[in-house]
Amino acid sequence: MNDKHRPVAIAAEDEPDLLRDQFKQLLRYRRLLGAGIGIGLLGGVYLGISTADTYVATADVVLRTPTDDPFNPSIAADKTVNIGSERQTALSRSIAEEAAKKLNIADSGLPALRTGLQVTNPPQSMVLRFTYTADSPREAARRANALTEAYLSKRQESLDATRDKMVKSYEKQRDPIAKQLDELAKDISRMPAGAARDAAASQKTDLQSKVGQFNGQISKLDALDMTPGRITSKATPPSASDGPGLPMSLALGAAVGLALGLLAAWVRLVFDPAPRSDGDVSRALRAPVLGSLPRDKSAGGPLLAAGEEDPRLAEEFRSVAFRLAYDSRFADRRRLLVVAPRGSSEIAAAVAVNLAASFAETGKDVLLIEADLRTPVLASQLPTDAGGRPRWSQMPGGPGQNPAGHAESDWPDGRQLVVDAGESGSFDLIPGDRVRNVARALTSARASRLISEADSPNSTVVVLAPPVLSYADALALVDRVDGVLVVCDPRAVQRTDLARIRELITGAGGTVLGAVLHGPLPDDKKGGGPRRGKRTPGNAPAATPAPAPRPRPTLPVEQHIPGDGTDTVALRTVRTGQR
């Protein structure tokens, strides 16, 4: 490898480039993005309208625990009160029933009353915040205060009931002992002095001590401060609605909708089998993208782009040819096989023709071989002039016979046309023809002689083959034309197809030099008549003499047969066709 011809390598992509490429691919799914934004805006409108007449009132309650000394710092309220349980109690049905009595709400209105209530607990505090949402500011404040008072009332009742139960329990234990103490006191008064009286007095002292303990516990419970809590912030009618407003709702909806649209587009991108960028094509083929044809100029026009009013297409073909010329894998052998993945090979034919014209413009002796023997049409679509019959085709025994006398395929039959490429010059064309056995024709010795003309100095051979995934014709040529150029529409082919093409070509001993991308064909977008630039019998232009072809190397002459077409030059009328 020298400094002049270096292989075209795939540029390494760093992470920012990959992210940028992915973001560009997401923007291709404009319908999903638009649908997401539309749904978000509808949600924003609904939020703005539904919360326009919503008012929220808030009341705060600080909980307390029963205590006989409120200034004793050793008593921690958070250790004796379960704030989570108290929050659930505030949301219970019993509190709502108590508030409904004060608000004069029937039992049927309890579910609606409970729906508007929300009770929260600010962190690191013994505060319960009652928040009520209603359609009216006064009603919101009234119901929030009623529910707060109902909760405190129920909590007061619960604490009082607990204290009364404990007092009754102590009294129930104290009363038998007090009764026994009274009876023992009567017995002692009737006993004479002595040991028995002393023992009864000692027992009396014990009973008096127990009764005193129970009386002390009861007195302590009676002295407790049973205040359940206090309202630190009473609910007042709010001055404005709680909703964010229609403008803010629309902005939030648009942001959420855009996020949903991007998520849907990303999911669609992940599961999309088609390559959506040049990087995807390069990674699937493990070869660079050599060019991308303009979408409005890649199909529907004449095969030759030279001479068109818009030079963009011709310049793109020249750029592809320039990059191939500086790839040592092509420059060393000067053989190029142009194929499409599947379907129509119309764009592949245009690429092959224009690359041949671009190579001819650089002074190369170019031979374009139409190896598509199933639908050959190049001769009918190009400005051609009949050229001399190749010397290797003149074999004794007549056409179609080899020296051994064995019948060979009808193609190549010796026809050689000269294509006038305008300012680019001219190049030779071996037109295709329908044959009975395509595989035998492509692997024949005469086809190999044609391809071997690239071995001559300053010569280049461009071969056009049918779609590689539709027929095996291209693979039959890879061993002789090992440099392959894939022409595809990224939206019409899958990444697995491109990977399979690379595996087939490399498995047959070839090399994928690169890819040329194009847009969808006109027939893929809408049905219509014949594309412009294709000749039909009614509009075929009159044949004009083409410039004399440049001398090109041929194989050694073994025999010359007079009248075989090399003595005179005549215009050849070819049939029309459409790929």
PDB file of C-alpha atoms in Angstrom, residues 154-333:
ATOM      1  CA  LYS A 154     -63.008  11.909  68.923  1.00  0.00           C
ATOM      2  CA  ARG A 155     -59.471  11.873  70.259  1.00  0.00           C
ATOM      3  CA  GLN A 156     -60.676  13.546  73.487  1.00  0.00           C
ATOM      4  CA  GLU A 157     -63.403  10.925  73.875  1.00  0.00           C
ATOM      5  CA  SER A 158     -60.912   8.142  73.293  1.00  0.00           C
ATOM      6  CA  LEU A 159     -58.478   9.485  75.894  1.00  0.00           C
ATOM      7  CA  ASP A 160     -61.263  10.031  78.463  1.00  0.00           C
ATOM      8  CA  ALA A 161     -62.615   6.550  77.857  1.00  0.00           C
ATOM      9  CA  THR A 162     -59.165   5.077  78.393  1.00  0.00           C
ATOM     10  CA  ARG A 163     -58.694   6.985  81.656  1.00  0.00           C
ATOM     11  CA  ASP A 164     -62.158   6.032  82.971  1.00  0.00           C
ATOM     12  CA  LYS A 165     -61.510   2.397  82.166  1.00  0.00           C
ATOM     13  CA  MET A 166     -58.255   2.448  84.088  1.00  0.00           C
ATOM     14  CA  VAL A 167     -59.882   4.209  87.058  1.00  0.00           C
ATOM     15  CA  LYS A 168     -62.643   1.611  87.168  1.00  0.00           C
ATOM     16  CA  SER A 169     -60.036  -1.135  87.012  1.00  0.00           C
ATOM     17  CA  TYR A 170     -58.194   0.299  90.014  1.00  0.00           C
ATOM     18  CA  GLU A 171     -61.426   0.786  91.954  1.00  0.00           C
ATOM     19  CA  LYS A 172     -62.433  -2.793  91.201  1.00  0.00           C
ATOM     20  CA  GLN A 173     -59.182  -3.992  92.710  1.00  0.00           C
ATOM     21  CA  ARG A 174     -59.339  -1.584  95.660  1.00  0.00           C
ATOM     22  CA  ASP A 175     -62.921  -2.190  96.824  1.00  0.00           C
ATOM     23  CA  PRO A 176     -62.469  -5.839  98.053  1.00  0.00           C
ATOM     24  CA  ILE A 177     -59.345  -4.851  99.923  1.00  0.00           C
ATOM     25  CA  ALA A 178     -61.126  -1.863 101.510  1.00  0.00           C
ATOM     26  CA  LYS A 179     -64.027  -4.113 102.507  1.00  0.00           C
ATOM     27  CA  GLN A 180     -61.621  -6.613 104.042  1.00  0.00           C
ATOM     28  CA  LEU A 181     -59.926  -3.761 105.894  1.00  0.00           C
ATOM     29  CA  ASP A 182     -63.233  -2.599 107.412  1.00  0.00           C
ATOM     30  CA  GLU A 183     -64.079  -6.087 108.620  1.00  0.00           C
ATOM     31  CA  LEU A 184     -60.593  -6.535 110.064  1.00  0.00           C
ATOM     32  CA  ALA A 185     -60.895  -3.220 111.940  1.00  0.00           C
ATOM     33  CA  LYS A 186     -64.171  -4.396 113.544  1.00  0.00           C
ATOM     34  CA  ASP A 187     -62.571  -7.686 114.586  1.00  0.00           C
ATOM     35  CA  ILE A 188     -59.587  -5.947 116.161  1.00  0.00           C
ATOM     36  CA  SER A 189     -61.879  -3.754 118.245  1.00  0.00           C
ATOM     37  CA  ARG A 190     -63.442  -6.839 119.801  1.00  0.00           C
ATOM     38  CA  MET A 191     -60.160  -8.725 120.445  1.00  0.00           C
ATOM     39  CA  PRO A 192     -58.436  -8.682 123.849  1.00  0.00           C
ATOM     40  CA  ALA A 193     -54.864  -7.594 124.082  1.00  0.00           C
ATOM     41  CA  GLY A 194     -52.373 -10.226 123.214  1.00  0.00           C
ATOM     42  CA  ALA A 195     -50.505 -11.878 120.363  1.00  0.00           C
ATOM     43  CA  ALA A 196     -53.634 -12.369 118.219  1.00  0.00           C
ATOM     44  CA  ARG A 197     -54.539  -8.714 118.445  1.00  0.00           C
ATOM     45  CA  ASP A 198     -50.972  -7.736 117.475  1.00  0.00           C
ATOM     46  CA  ALA A 199     -51.040 -10.037 114.408  1.00  0.00           C
ATOM     47  CA  ALA A 200     -54.387  -8.612 113.288  1.00  0.00           C
ATOM     48  CA  ALA A 201     -53.026  -5.068 113.670  1.00  0.00           C
ATOM     49  CA  SER A 202     -50.035  -5.951 111.452  1.00  0.00           C
ATOM     50  CA  GLN A 203     -52.392  -7.357 108.790  1.00  0.00           C
ATOM     51  CA  LYS A 204     -54.493  -4.230 109.012  1.00  0.00           C
ATOM     52  CA  THR A 205     -51.429  -2.095 108.309  1.00  0.00           C
ATOM     53  CA  ASP A 206     -50.685  -4.090 105.118  1.00  0.00           C
ATOM     54  CA  LEU A 207     -54.242  -3.735 103.851  1.00  0.00           C
ATOM     55  CA  GLN A 208     -54.206  -0.018 104.507  1.00  0.00           C
ATOM     56  CA  SER A 209     -50.966   0.273 102.480  1.00  0.00           C
ATOM     57  CA  LYS A 210     -52.539  -1.516  99.476  1.00  0.00           C
ATOM     58  CA  VAL A 211     -55.640   0.621  99.596  1.00  0.00           C
ATOM     59  CA  GLY A 212     -53.448   3.706  99.743  1.00  0.00           C
ATOM     60  CA  GLN A 213     -51.560   2.590  96.628  1.00  0.00           C
ATOM     61  CA  PHE A 214     -54.740   2.109  94.659  1.00  0.00           C
ATOM     62  CA  ASN A 215     -56.069   5.472  95.808  1.00  0.00           C
ATOM     63  CA  GLY A 216     -52.797   7.076  94.718  1.00  0.00           C
ATOM     64  CA  GLN A 217     -53.077   5.573  91.188  1.00  0.00           C
ATOM     65  CA  ILE A 218     -56.651   6.751  90.900  1.00  0.00           C
ATOM     66  CA  SER A 219     -55.743  10.219  92.063  1.00  0.00           C
ATOM     67  CA  LYS A 220     -52.896  10.349  89.554  1.00  0.00           C
ATOM     68  CA  LEU A 221     -55.207   9.421  86.671  1.00  0.00           C
ATOM     69  CA  ASP A 222     -57.744  12.017  87.814  1.00  0.00           C
ATOM     70  CA  ALA A 223     -55.015  14.652  87.815  1.00  0.00           C
ATOM     71  CA  LEU A 224     -53.883  13.976  84.204  1.00  0.00           C
ATOM     72  CA  ASP A 225     -54.231  16.724  81.587  1.00  0.00           C
ATOM     73  CA  MET A 226     -56.247  14.923  78.868  1.00  0.00           C
ATOM     74  CA  THR A 227     -56.068  17.656  76.223  1.00  0.00           C
ATOM     75  CA  PRO A 228     -55.719  15.752  72.866  1.00  0.00           C
ATOM     76  CA  GLY A 229     -54.077  18.628  71.004  1.00  0.00           C
ATOM     77  CA  ARG A 230     -54.588  22.163  69.803  1.00  0.00           C
ATOM     78  CA  ILE A 231     -55.329  23.836  66.505  1.00  0.00           C
ATOM     79  CA  THR A 232     -52.347  25.944  65.509  1.00  0.00           C
ATOM     80  CA  SER A 233     -53.689  27.061  62.135  1.00  0.00           C
ATOM     81  CA  LYS A 234     -57.378  27.317  61.462  1.00  0.00           C
ATOM     82  CA  ALA A 235     -58.600  26.894  57.890  1.00  0.00           C
ATOM     83  CA  THR A 236     -59.597  30.103  56.103  1.00  0.00           C
ATOM     84  CA  PRO A 237     -61.272  30.497  52.682  1.00  0.00           C
ATOM     85  CA  PRO A 238     -58.523  30.542  50.001  1.00  0.00           C
ATOM     86  CA  SER A 239     -58.259  33.643  47.852  1.00  0.00           C
ATOM     87  CA  ALA A 240     -57.418  31.802  44.587  1.00  0.00           C
ATOM     88  CA  SER A 241     -57.978  28.405  43.035  1.00  0.00           C
ATOM     89  CA  ASP A 242     -55.439  25.674  43.578  1.00  0.00           C
ATOM     90  CA  GLY A 243     -55.004  24.792  39.880  1.00  0.00           C
ATOM     91  CA  PRO A 244     -51.834  25.801  37.972  1.00  0.00           C
ATOM     92  CA  GLY A 245     -53.844  27.755  35.424  1.00  0.00           C
ATOM     93  CA  LEU A 246     -54.409  27.090  31.752  1.00  0.00           C
ATOM     94  CA  PRO A 247     -51.060  28.494  30.462  1.00  0.00           C
ATOM     95  CA  MET A 248     -49.037  26.521  32.989  1.00  0.00           C
ATOM     96  CA  SER A 249     -51.137  23.412  32.370  1.00  0.00           C
ATOM     97  CA  LEU A 250     -50.497  23.669  28.630  1.00  0.00           C
ATOM     98  CA  ALA A 251     -46.762  24.098  29.210  1.00  0.00           C
ATOM     99  CA  LEU A 252     -46.642  21.091  31.540  1.00  0.00           C
ATOM    100  CA  GLY A 253     -48.737  19.036  29.134  1.00  0.00           C
ATOM    101  CA  ALA A 254     -46.487  19.908  26.204  1.00  0.00           C
ATOM    102  CA  ALA A 255     -43.373  18.951  28.204  1.00  0.00           C
ATOM    103  CA  VAL A 256     -44.871  15.644  29.350  1.00  0.00           C
ATOM    104  CA  GLY A 257     -46.186  14.950  25.836  1.00  0.00           C
ATOM    105  CA  LEU A 258     -42.771  15.628  24.324  1.00  0.00           C
ATOM    106  CA  ALA A 259     -41.202  13.213  26.807  1.00  0.00           C
ATOM    107  CA  LEU A 260     -43.797  10.571  25.920  1.00  0.00           C
ATOM    108  CA  GLY A 261     -43.220  11.170  22.214  1.00  0.00           C
ATOM    109  CA  LEU A 262     -39.455  10.823  22.610  1.00  0.00           C
ATOM    110  CA  LEU A 263     -39.955   7.623  24.606  1.00  0.00           C
ATOM    111  CA  ALA A 264     -42.261   6.188  21.933  1.00  0.00           C
ATOM    112  CA  ALA A 265     -39.819   7.241  19.188  1.00  0.00           C
ATOM    113  CA  TRP A 266     -36.937   5.624  21.073  1.00  0.00           C
ATOM    114  CA  VAL A 267     -38.883   2.368  21.471  1.00  0.00           C
ATOM    115  CA  ARG A 268     -39.769   2.500  17.772  1.00  0.00           C
ATOM    116  CA  LEU A 269     -36.131   3.126  16.910  1.00  0.00           C
ATOM    117  CA  VAL A 270     -34.928   0.210  19.034  1.00  0.00           C
ATOM    118  CA  PHE A 271     -37.300  -2.243  17.364  1.00  0.00           C
ATOM    119  CA  ASP A 272     -36.989  -0.763  13.857  1.00  0.00           C
ATOM    120  CA  PRO A 273     -35.153  -3.299  11.654  1.00  0.00           C
ATOM    121  CA  ALA A 274     -34.315  -0.733   8.954  1.00  0.00           C
ATOM    122  CA  PRO A 275     -31.085   1.291   9.169  1.00  0.00           C
ATOM    123  CA  ARG A 276     -31.965   4.905   9.797  1.00  0.00           C
ATOM    124  CA  SER A 277     -28.596   6.532   9.283  1.00  0.00           C
ATOM    125  CA  ASP A 278     -25.322   6.221   7.419  1.00  0.00           C
ATOM    126  CA  GLY A 279     -23.737   4.880  10.600  1.00  0.00           C
ATOM    127  CA  ASP A 280     -26.222   1.982  10.764  1.00  0.00           C
ATOM    128  CA  VAL A 281     -25.468   1.048   7.161  1.00  0.00           C
ATOM    129  CA  SER A 282     -21.708   1.253   7.785  1.00  0.00           C
ATOM    130  CA  ARG A 283     -21.923  -0.903  10.891  1.00  0.00           C
ATOM    131  CA  ALA A 284     -24.064  -3.525   9.146  1.00  0.00           C
ATOM    132  CA  LEU A 285     -21.855  -3.737   6.046  1.00  0.00           C
ATOM    133  CA  ARG A 286     -18.600  -2.987   7.899  1.00  0.00           C
ATOM    134  CA  ALA A 287     -17.842  -0.653   5.020  1.00  0.00           C
ATOM    135  CA  PRO A 288     -18.144   3.127   4.601  1.00  0.00           C
ATOM    136  CA  VAL A 289     -20.996   4.975   2.941  1.00  0.00           C
ATOM    137  CA  LEU A 290     -19.324   6.429  -0.137  1.00  0.00           C
ATOM    138  CA  GLY A 291     -22.167   8.689  -1.174  1.00  0.00           C
ATOM    139  CA  SER A 292     -25.809   9.589  -0.777  1.00  0.00           C
ATOM    140  CA  LEU A 293     -27.761  10.508  -3.890  1.00  0.00           C
ATOM    141  CA  PRO A 294     -30.040  13.577  -3.775  1.00  0.00           C
ATOM    142  CA  ARG A 295     -33.555  12.406  -3.024  1.00  0.00           C
ATOM    143  CA  ASP A 296     -35.219  14.433  -5.788  1.00  0.00           C
ATOM    144  CA  LYS A 297     -32.630  13.468  -8.408  1.00  0.00           C
ATOM    145  CA  SER A 298     -31.806   9.832  -7.693  1.00  0.00           C
ATOM    146  CA  ALA A 299     -34.647   8.279  -9.728  1.00  0.00           C
ATOM    147  CA  GLY A 300     -37.067   9.107 -12.472  1.00  0.00           C
ATOM    148  CA  GLY A 301     -34.539  10.684 -14.873  1.00  0.00           C
ATOM    149  CA  PRO A 302     -32.044   9.622 -17.534  1.00  0.00           C
ATOM    150  CA  LEU A 303     -29.420   7.103 -16.510  1.00  0.00           C
ATOM    151  CA  LEU A 304     -26.578   9.474 -17.377  1.00  0.00           C
ATOM    152  CA  ALA A 305     -26.452  12.391 -14.981  1.00  0.00           C
ATOM    153  CA  ALA A 306     -23.854  14.337 -16.998  1.00  0.00           C
ATOM    154  CA  GLY A 307     -25.364  17.261 -18.863  1.00  0.00           C
ATOM    155  CA  GLU A 308     -28.314  17.734 -16.497  1.00  0.00           C
ATOM    156  CA  GLU A 309     -29.223  21.265 -15.438  1.00  0.00           C
ATOM    157  CA  ASP A 310     -28.742  20.401 -11.771  1.00  0.00           C
ATOM    158  CA  PRO A 311     -25.152  19.166 -11.366  1.00  0.00           C
ATOM    159  CA  ARG A 312     -25.605  17.796  -7.853  1.00  0.00           C
ATOM    160  CA  LEU A 313     -26.233  14.225  -8.941  1.00  0.00           C
ATOM    161  CA  ALA A 314     -23.259  14.132 -11.347  1.00  0.00           C
ATOM    162  CA  GLU A 315     -20.974  15.627  -8.693  1.00  0.00           C
ATOM    163  CA  GLU A 316     -22.107  13.004  -6.202  1.00  0.00           C
ATOM    164  CA  PHE A 317     -21.178  10.243  -8.650  1.00  0.00           C
ATOM    165  CA  ARG A 318     -17.790  11.890  -9.248  1.00  0.00           C
ATOM    166  CA  SER A 319     -17.253  11.988  -5.483  1.00  0.00           C
ATOM    167  CA  VAL A 320     -18.028   8.265  -5.203  1.00  0.00           C
ATOM    168  CA  ALA A 321     -15.646   7.483  -8.074  1.00  0.00           C
ATOM    169  CA  PHE A 322     -12.934   9.619  -6.456  1.00  0.00           C
ATOM    170  CA  ARG A 323     -13.235   7.784  -3.159  1.00  0.00           C
ATOM    171  CA  LEU A 324     -13.103   4.418  -4.932  1.00  0.00           C
ATOM    172  CA  ALA A 325     -10.034   5.500  -6.919  1.00  0.00           C
ATOM    173  CA  TYR A 326      -8.199   6.191  -3.655  1.00  0.00           C
ATOM    174  CA  ASP A 327      -9.115   2.810  -2.168  1.00  0.00           C
ATOM    175  CA  SER A 328      -6.227   0.414  -2.750  1.00  0.00           C
ATOM    176  CA  ARG A 329      -8.568  -2.590  -2.757  1.00  0.00           C
ATOM    177  CA  PHE A 330     -10.174  -1.226  -5.931  1.00  0.00           C
ATOM    178  CA  ALA A 331      -7.225   0.635  -7.432  1.00  0.00           C
ATOM    179  CA  ASP A 332      -5.047  -2.484  -7.504  1.00  0.00           C
ATOM    180  CA  ARG A 333      -7.521  -4.579  -9.535  1.00  0.00           C
TER     181      ARG A 333
END
